[in-house]
XYZ file of C-alpha atoms in Angstrom:
388
model
C -22.955 24.485 1.020
C -19.432 23.367 0.434
C -16.879 26.368 -0.145
C -16.428 26.941 -3.725
C -14.016 29.660 -6.195
C -14.181 30.206 -9.655
C -11.379 31.600 -12.102
C -11.517 35.146 -10.996
C -11.219 34.437 -7.413
C -7.700 36.362 -7.084
C -7.117 36.257 -3.669
C -7.584 32.331 -3.483
C -4.862 31.849 -6.011
C -2.678 34.262 -4.336
C -3.069 32.481 -1.159
C -2.414 28.562 -2.629
C 0.877 30.270 -4.780
C 2.275 31.498 -0.997
C 1.577 27.908 0.629
C 3.426 26.612 -2.391
C 6.588 28.581 -1.974
C 6.601 28.046 1.652
C 8.123 24.523 1.712
C 11.362 26.204 -0.378
C 11.408 29.552 0.636
C 9.808 30.752 3.989
C 12.994 30.167 5.722
C 15.171 32.650 3.956
C 11.940 35.099 3.418
C 9.577 35.459 6.446
C 7.177 37.608 4.592
C 5.452 34.222 2.919
C 4.447 33.395 6.540
C 3.116 36.953 7.162
C 1.062 36.710 3.857
C -0.266 32.807 4.988
C -0.949 34.571 8.339
C -3.039 37.328 6.300
C -4.923 34.934 4.356
C -6.020 33.604 7.477
C -7.346 36.974 8.732
C -9.617 37.240 4.660
C -13.117 37.866 4.641
C -13.339 34.743 2.019
C -13.579 31.207 3.771
C -11.823 30.003 0.183
C -8.919 32.175 0.903
C -8.687 30.876 4.231
C -9.268 27.633 3.235
C -6.083 27.200 1.565
C -4.306 28.497 4.467
C -5.595 26.790 7.267
C -5.507 23.013 5.198
C -1.933 23.589 4.434
C -0.558 25.383 7.429
C 2.239 22.565 7.915
C 4.089 24.150 5.206
C 5.549 26.767 7.544
C 6.455 23.865 10.653
C 10.357 24.173 9.393
C 10.742 27.833 8.770
C 8.246 29.075 11.969
C 7.313 26.138 13.973
C 6.250 28.270 16.935
C 4.352 30.781 14.829
C 2.520 27.358 13.189
C 1.189 26.189 16.183
C 0.393 29.709 17.561
C -1.937 30.134 14.000
C -3.336 26.900 14.830
C -4.593 27.656 18.076
C -6.000 30.606 16.819
C -7.986 28.798 13.626
C -9.282 26.258 16.413
C -10.305 29.438 18.633
C -12.063 32.088 16.248
C -12.292 30.311 13.077
C -16.139 30.763 11.869
C -16.190 28.312 9.035
C -16.754 24.960 9.951
C -15.226 23.868 6.824
C -12.016 25.761 7.345
C -11.799 24.585 10.993
C -12.447 21.052 10.001
C -9.588 21.266 6.764
C -7.435 22.409 9.407
C -7.869 19.638 11.888
C -8.223 16.894 9.990
C -5.041 18.051 7.268
C -2.889 20.385 8.677
C -3.048 19.262 12.082
C -3.378 15.309 11.544
C 0.288 15.233 10.263
C 1.585 15.780 13.794
C -0.928 13.458 15.696
C 2.614 11.013 16.657
C 5.173 13.577 16.882
C 3.458 16.534 18.799
C 0.875 14.659 20.219
C -0.111 16.849 23.114
C -0.199 20.310 21.345
C -2.382 18.647 19.021
C -4.581 17.695 22.273
C -4.528 21.105 23.226
C -5.705 22.570 20.112
C -8.400 19.784 19.637
C -9.580 20.514 23.005
C -10.423 24.353 22.071
C -12.231 23.381 18.806
C -14.155 20.951 21.040
C -15.102 23.546 23.144
C -16.627 25.321 20.279
C -19.032 22.704 19.125
C -22.043 24.809 20.619
C -20.722 27.534 18.115
C -22.135 25.843 15.111
C -25.349 24.243 16.888
C -27.513 26.519 14.620
C -25.796 25.817 11.383
C -27.361 22.971 8.977
C -24.222 20.323 9.114
C -21.753 22.291 10.476
C -21.664 21.143 14.156
C -22.069 17.244 12.457
C -18.964 17.520 10.497
C -17.202 19.170 13.569
C -18.315 16.181 15.456
C -16.968 13.692 12.692
C -13.629 15.389 12.545
C -13.211 14.817 16.358
C -14.656 11.285 16.207
C -11.901 10.465 14.038
C -9.149 11.852 16.175
C -10.681 10.276 19.425
C -10.207 6.963 17.205
C -6.509 7.783 16.100
C -5.686 8.741 19.795
C -7.861 6.628 22.440
C -7.571 3.488 20.315
C -4.365 4.220 18.156
C -2.231 5.629 20.598
C -3.781 4.768 23.833
C -4.500 8.576 24.878
C -6.310 9.211 28.071
C -7.877 12.490 27.018
C -9.628 10.733 24.007
C -11.109 8.594 26.317
C -12.541 10.962 28.346
C -14.232 12.755 25.499
C -15.568 9.105 24.600
C -16.911 8.936 27.780
C -18.737 12.429 27.714
C -19.863 11.529 24.576
C -21.471 8.106 24.959
C -23.518 9.661 27.820
C -25.749 12.011 25.433
C -26.025 10.421 21.711
C -28.723 12.607 20.825
C -26.060 15.559 21.150
C -22.948 13.393 19.998
C -24.029 10.796 17.988
C -22.199 11.820 14.393
C -18.979 11.880 16.897
C -19.408 8.680 17.994
C -20.476 6.647 14.677
C -17.175 8.800 13.222
C -15.221 7.048 15.796
C -16.466 3.741 15.691
C -16.385 4.000 11.688
C -12.473 4.725 11.695
C -11.942 1.801 13.476
C -14.028 -0.737 11.200
C -10.587 -2.514 10.542
C -9.108 -2.247 13.847
C -11.769 -4.451 15.315
C -9.964 -7.126 13.470
C -6.757 -6.404 13.544
C -6.073 -9.217 15.686
C -6.986 -12.143 13.332
C -4.247 -11.003 10.766
C -1.834 -13.813 9.585
C 0.802 -12.590 12.055
C -0.628 -9.322 14.030
C 1.868 -7.607 15.934
C 1.501 -6.584 19.461
C 0.849 -3.107 19.366
C -2.063 -4.065 16.268
C -3.611 -6.306 19.044
C -3.242 -3.615 21.654
C -5.390 -1.352 19.508
C -7.821 -3.457 18.817
C -8.177 -4.240 22.651
C -8.632 -0.310 22.897
C -10.999 -0.158 19.924
C -13.145 -3.001 21.380
C -13.247 -1.139 24.756
C -14.194 2.235 23.355
C -16.872 -0.014 21.268
C -18.237 -1.105 24.673
C -18.047 2.413 26.155
C -20.733 3.590 23.472
C -23.080 0.792 23.539
C -23.423 0.421 27.223
C -24.910 3.711 27.914
C -26.744 3.676 24.558
C -28.510 0.422 25.491
C -29.482 1.906 28.685
C -30.469 5.031 27.094
C -32.935 2.952 24.916
C -34.191 0.808 26.992
C -35.461 3.967 29.406
C -36.522 5.882 26.667
C -38.576 2.687 25.599
C -40.004 1.876 28.632
C -41.212 6.156 28.589
C -42.815 5.407 25.623
C -44.771 2.842 26.394
C -45.873 4.291 29.323
C -48.829 6.937 30.429
C -46.702 10.144 30.042
C -47.583 13.196 28.064
C -47.261 13.710 24.299
C -44.580 16.067 24.639
C -42.310 13.583 26.962
C -43.151 10.821 24.686
C -41.890 12.977 21.595
C -38.658 13.685 23.513
C -38.197 10.411 24.686
C -38.648 8.951 21.236
C -35.751 11.345 20.160
C -33.474 9.910 22.981
C -34.318 6.227 21.583
C -33.941 6.980 17.921
C -30.279 8.470 18.666
C -29.085 5.621 20.830
C -30.252 2.876 18.431
C -28.728 4.605 15.343
C -25.204 4.962 17.356
C -25.961 1.146 18.043
C -26.967 0.136 14.457
C -23.955 1.955 13.638
C -21.474 0.075 15.644
C -22.996 -3.114 14.694
C -22.522 -2.127 11.181
C -18.904 -1.904 11.959
C -18.663 -5.637 13.054
C -21.405 -6.944 10.527
C -19.406 -5.721 7.009
C -15.589 -5.427 9.008
C -16.475 -9.585 9.629
C -17.060 -10.237 5.841
C -20.710 -11.197 6.957
C -21.513 -9.869 3.473
C -18.444 -11.463 0.712
C -19.104 -8.729 -1.565
C -19.223 -5.702 1.452
C -16.182 -7.041 3.552
C -13.766 -4.552 2.567
C -12.308 -2.309 5.555
C -11.150 -5.155 7.498
C -9.294 -8.672 7.220
C -12.527 -10.348 7.966
C -13.161 -13.510 9.750
C -11.961 -16.558 7.074
C -11.454 -19.445 8.955
C -13.130 -21.525 11.696
C -10.299 -20.501 14.075
C -10.686 -16.853 14.247
C -14.169 -16.980 14.157
C -14.323 -18.977 17.083
C -11.607 -16.176 18.794
C -13.941 -13.583 18.098
C -16.937 -15.319 19.610
C -14.689 -15.270 22.619
C -13.216 -11.879 22.355
C -16.587 -10.159 21.305
C -18.794 -12.001 23.431
C -19.375 -9.065 25.612
C -19.898 -6.747 22.937
C -22.309 -9.342 21.335
C -24.439 -10.144 24.132
C -24.787 -6.019 24.392
C -25.831 -5.998 20.719
C -28.357 -8.734 21.391
C -30.035 -5.967 23.588
C -31.050 -3.584 20.633
C -34.823 -3.032 19.959
C -34.407 -2.310 15.994
C -35.303 -5.081 13.746
C -32.690 -3.737 11.279
C -29.681 -4.211 13.981
C -31.338 -7.600 15.180
C -30.950 -8.644 11.670
C -27.682 -7.636 11.063
C -26.339 -9.210 14.359
C -28.497 -12.858 13.173
C -26.482 -12.766 10.012
C -22.933 -12.413 11.525
C -23.991 -15.058 13.954
C -24.510 -17.235 10.862
C -21.149 -16.179 9.264
C -19.596 -17.097 12.668
C -21.272 -20.482 13.191
C -18.226 -22.761 12.003
C -16.511 -21.176 15.261
C -19.057 -22.701 17.683
C -22.092 -23.862 16.280
C -23.289 -24.457 20.142
C -22.942 -20.895 21.089
C -24.420 -19.481 18.075
C -27.258 -21.616 18.031
C -28.018 -20.539 21.707
C -27.573 -16.786 20.930
C -29.561 -17.390 17.790
C -32.542 -18.837 19.834
C -32.628 -16.430 22.691
C -32.364 -13.413 20.171
C -35.609 -14.931 18.165
C -37.445 -15.939 20.935
C -36.665 -12.889 23.703
C -36.611 -9.216 22.565
C -36.761 -10.187 18.560
C -40.034 -11.826 19.128
C -41.147 -8.406 21.045
C -40.185 -6.379 18.528
C -41.834 -8.445 15.657
C -38.747 -9.626 14.013
C -40.522 -12.818 13.324
C -43.112 -10.643 10.751
C -40.144 -9.084 8.680
C -40.036 -11.130 5.312
C -36.037 -10.649 5.656
C -36.046 -12.116 9.029
C -38.113 -15.300 7.846
C -35.382 -15.628 4.859
C -32.894 -15.341 7.159
C -33.968 -18.284 9.598
C -34.919 -20.408 7.246
C -31.221 -20.451 5.418
C -29.852 -20.783 8.913
C -31.945 -23.518 9.956
C -31.332 -25.238 6.561
C -27.354 -24.849 7.568
C -27.496 -26.181 10.855
C -29.564 -29.299 9.075
C -26.455 -29.918 6.561
C -23.470 -28.960 8.356
C -24.299 -29.775 12.361
C -27.268 -31.700 12.570
C -25.834 -33.518 15.254
C -26.193 -30.745 18.097
C -29.786 -31.376 18.041
C -29.567 -34.711 19.376
C -29.917 -33.218 22.692
C -33.484 -32.725 23.187
C -33.080 -29.185 24.713
C -31.665 -27.924 21.796
C -34.366 -29.795 19.455
C -36.900 -28.027 21.198
C -35.285 -24.591 20.904
C -34.951 -25.272 17.235
C -38.450 -26.176 17.175
C -39.881 -23.372 18.903
C -37.854 -21.026 16.063
C -40.136 -22.439 13.246
C -43.274 -22.411 15.324
C -42.493 -18.383 15.711
C -41.928 -18.227 12.285
C -44.895 -20.653 10.718
C -47.441 -18.999 12.930
C -47.412 -15.637 11.124
C -47.783 -17.460 7.649
C -44.192 -17.728 6.708
C -44.443 -20.974 4.206
C -40.774 -21.622 4.140
C -40.930 -21.944 8.073
C -43.787 -23.754 8.161
C -42.394 -26.605 5.314
C -39.326 -26.955 7.586
C -41.259 -27.460 10.654
C -43.182 -30.228 9.430
C -40.391 -31.829 7.682
C -38.148 -31.491 10.543
C -38.727 -35.105 11.708
C -37.288 -36.308 8.574
C -34.573 -34.168 8.286
C -33.020 -34.480 11.747
C -33.479 -38.431 11.419
């Protein structure tokens, strides 16, 4: 439940008034800082929220005291919304100027994740806040500590999926920052670090997914299968969320291309295929049809960058893990495949002069024809004439 207050919440408005007075008068009137500190001890979360979310207002009048109070909030605050307001609003203002002090306070808050485990949504909100900080510190500023957090969280997506998803969400634009018209060196460095972080998330998640999938298809107890199912779902959820950041950020769907510059010409598409080859290969190991579908649509967007490499990847997904998980039975899958094949025939027919690639194309169409998709069957029968 979100913190709220009404017109008669006098202490809330009093705390807000002290916060508003602090920037102009706290240096000369130290009792204002005392009142803000008193608000942090109030029994009502709404009162504490006014002070915690705006603690930076005393940074000039009482900087040391501000940091002491911040550490106290991180260590003692019992309401997750108040704690998150401090971490995401007030503390964030010092992420560059006082990075080490910020990290010290964040470490305190991170150590308290277990304190909120039994409260609905509380742990998740705190994880999301810490995940966004990890994106800022690891990808944005190259900090070692945040990289260590990412390694810890990635080893247990069932527990830390909200932190991991917040990390990748915050970096959707950063994944593509090197592909702008005139990217700065720092933007390229941030992109490199973000890409490294994404690899750090995907590699263990895929390992956990594969191991859990094996358990689910083995002769073990129902209890073991339930536990494996939870691990599998959490890992694949993290993988799918990471996939979506690339899918939407690249502009694979024109209506959803916000959050990044997108990949809008042949040159940058070719470069993306090279730069993200390892990550795309990792994503192709997912066993979830929804993830594979977005990966296939992303590859469709990238066809002009390297038609042969994309077709090779396209074939491997569809006839490999996609076929194992029944992607050919999905109507969206059939629609996507028919659309891509038609695009290849229209724009890149020459690559099928190679007999091996021609056979792979037939194999794809046969896979979807055999389960009853009429458009795929029609394309298969018309193929000799279309490739003439």
